[in-house]
Amino acid sequence: ILAQVQLTRGNLSRALKHQERALFLNPNDDRSVCSMGEILAFCGRHEEAERWVRKSMTLNPYHPQRYWTHLARPLLHLGRYSEALAVLERIGRPRRDDLA
């Protein structure tokens, strides 16, 4: 939560620090892993961001649909437009469990 607060405030280095701590405490939590990808994307570290988001999807094959948007962002910035579009096309109607 602290990482997301700092990300919202635009404090990317603090967000990254808090997210690294969260991952140290629970390295296999798919939400924390995906959040690391999200933060890295905002830091401009798109190749790393893609790897982290894909790892989160592996950790939880039944991940929330929003993970697809977190994957599409770094793909777009890397110029991999067709891959990003294919990822976004996987998103269907919002599921009840995706409202959080």
GROMACS .gro file of C-alpha atoms in nm:
model
  100
    1ILE     CA    1   0.000   0.000   0.000
    2LEU     CA    2   0.284   0.240   0.081
    3ALA     CA    3   0.430   0.185  -0.265
    4GLN     CA    4   0.099   0.267  -0.433
    5VAL     CA    5   0.061   0.583  -0.223
    6GLN     CA    6   0.408   0.698  -0.326
    7LEU     CA    7   0.339   0.609  -0.690
    8THR     CA    8   0.020   0.817  -0.680
    9ARG     CA    9   0.219   1.106  -0.535
   10GLY     CA   10   0.477   1.073  -0.811
   11ASN     CA   11   0.756   0.967  -0.575
   12LEU     CA   12   0.888   0.688  -0.794
   13SER     CA   13   1.207   0.616  -0.600
   14ARG     CA   14   1.013   0.584  -0.275
   15ALA     CA   15   0.750   0.369  -0.444
   16LEU     CA   16   1.022   0.139  -0.572
   17LYS     CA   17   1.183   0.119  -0.227
   18HIS     CA   18   0.854   0.024  -0.060
   19GLN     CA   19   0.773  -0.230  -0.332
   20GLU     CA   20   1.114  -0.394  -0.296
   21ARG     CA   21   1.045  -0.430   0.076
   22ALA     CA   22   0.704  -0.586   0.008
   23LEU     CA   23   0.864  -0.836  -0.228
   24PHE     CA   24   1.131  -0.918   0.027
   25LEU     CA   25   0.857  -1.003   0.276
   26ASN     CA   26   0.644  -1.202   0.030
   27PRO     CA   27   0.821  -1.272  -0.301
   28ASN     CA   28   0.548  -1.499  -0.437
   29ASP     CA   29   0.251  -1.268  -0.394
   30ASP     CA   30   0.125  -1.209  -0.747
   31ARG     CA   31  -0.020  -0.868  -0.656
   32SER     CA   32   0.313  -0.745  -0.522
   33VAL     CA   33   0.497  -0.886  -0.822
   34CYS     CA   34   0.254  -0.715  -1.063
   35SER     CA   35   0.283  -0.389  -0.870
   36MET     CA   36   0.659  -0.402  -0.915
   37GLY     CA   37   0.601  -0.424  -1.289
   38GLU     CA   38   0.362  -0.131  -1.276
   39ILE     CA   39   0.609   0.085  -1.083
   40LEU     CA   40   0.898  -0.009  -1.312
   41ALA     CA   41   0.688   0.089  -1.614
   42PHE     CA   42   0.630   0.433  -1.463
   43CYS     CA   43   1.007   0.455  -1.403
   44GLY     CA   44   1.065   0.392  -1.775
   45ARG     CA   45   1.218   0.049  -1.715
   46HIS     CA   46   0.984  -0.125  -1.957
   47GLU     CA   47   1.176  -0.447  -2.026
   48GLU     CA   48   1.197  -0.517  -1.653
   49ALA     CA   49   0.833  -0.419  -1.610
   50GLU     CA   50   0.725  -0.672  -1.871
   51ARG     CA   51   0.918  -0.950  -1.696
   52TRP     CA   52   0.765  -0.871  -1.358
   53VAL     CA   53   0.408  -0.859  -1.491
   54ARG     CA   54   0.454  -1.186  -1.679
   55LYS     CA   55   0.593  -1.342  -1.360
   56SER     CA   56   0.282  -1.231  -1.169
   57MET     CA   57   0.063  -1.396  -1.431
   58THR     CA   58   0.261  -1.717  -1.391
   59LEU     CA   59   0.226  -1.706  -1.014
   60ASN     CA   60  -0.151  -1.666  -1.046
   61PRO     CA   61  -0.296  -1.812  -1.367
   62TYR     CA   62  -0.638  -1.681  -1.255
   63HIS     CA   63  -0.509  -1.327  -1.219
   64PRO     CA   64  -0.737  -1.022  -1.238
   65GLN     CA   65  -0.794  -0.889  -1.587
   66ARG     CA   66  -0.623  -0.560  -1.498
   67TYR     CA   67  -0.291  -0.745  -1.517
   68TRP     CA   68  -0.334  -0.742  -1.896
   69THR     CA   69  -0.330  -0.361  -1.897
   70HIS     CA   70  -0.018  -0.364  -1.680
   71LEU     CA   71   0.143  -0.588  -1.943
   72ALA     CA   72   0.025  -0.379  -2.239
   73ARG     CA   73   0.182  -0.057  -2.108
   74PRO     CA   74   0.548  -0.166  -2.129
   75LEU     CA   75   0.485  -0.344  -2.458
   76LEU     CA   76   0.355  -0.018  -2.607
   77HIS     CA   77   0.656   0.176  -2.481
   78LEU     CA   78   0.888  -0.087  -2.626
   79GLY     CA   79   0.725  -0.039  -2.967
   80ARG     CA   80   0.574  -0.388  -2.968
   81TYR     CA   81   0.235  -0.262  -3.079
   82SER     CA   82   0.091  -0.583  -3.222
   83GLU     CA   83   0.174  -0.769  -2.900
   84ALA     CA   84   0.021  -0.493  -2.691
   85LEU     CA   85  -0.296  -0.501  -2.901
   86ALA     CA   86  -0.320  -0.880  -2.870
   87VAL     CA   87  -0.283  -0.847  -2.493
   88LEU     CA   88  -0.555  -0.582  -2.473
   89GLU     CA   89  -0.787  -0.793  -2.687
   90ARG     CA   90  -0.777  -1.059  -2.414
   91ILE     CA   91  -0.964  -0.826  -2.184
   92GLY     CA   92  -1.332  -0.901  -2.184
   93ARG     CA   93  -1.612  -0.756  -1.982
   94PRO     CA   94  -1.516  -0.680  -1.623
   95ARG     CA   95  -1.560  -0.975  -1.392
   96ARG     CA   96  -1.714  -0.935  -1.051
   97ASP     CA   97  -1.378  -1.009  -0.883
   98ASP     CA   98  -1.203  -0.735  -1.085
   99LEU     CA   99  -1.384  -0.444  -0.929
  100ALA     CA  100  -1.124  -0.387  -0.660
   0.00000   0.00000   0.00000
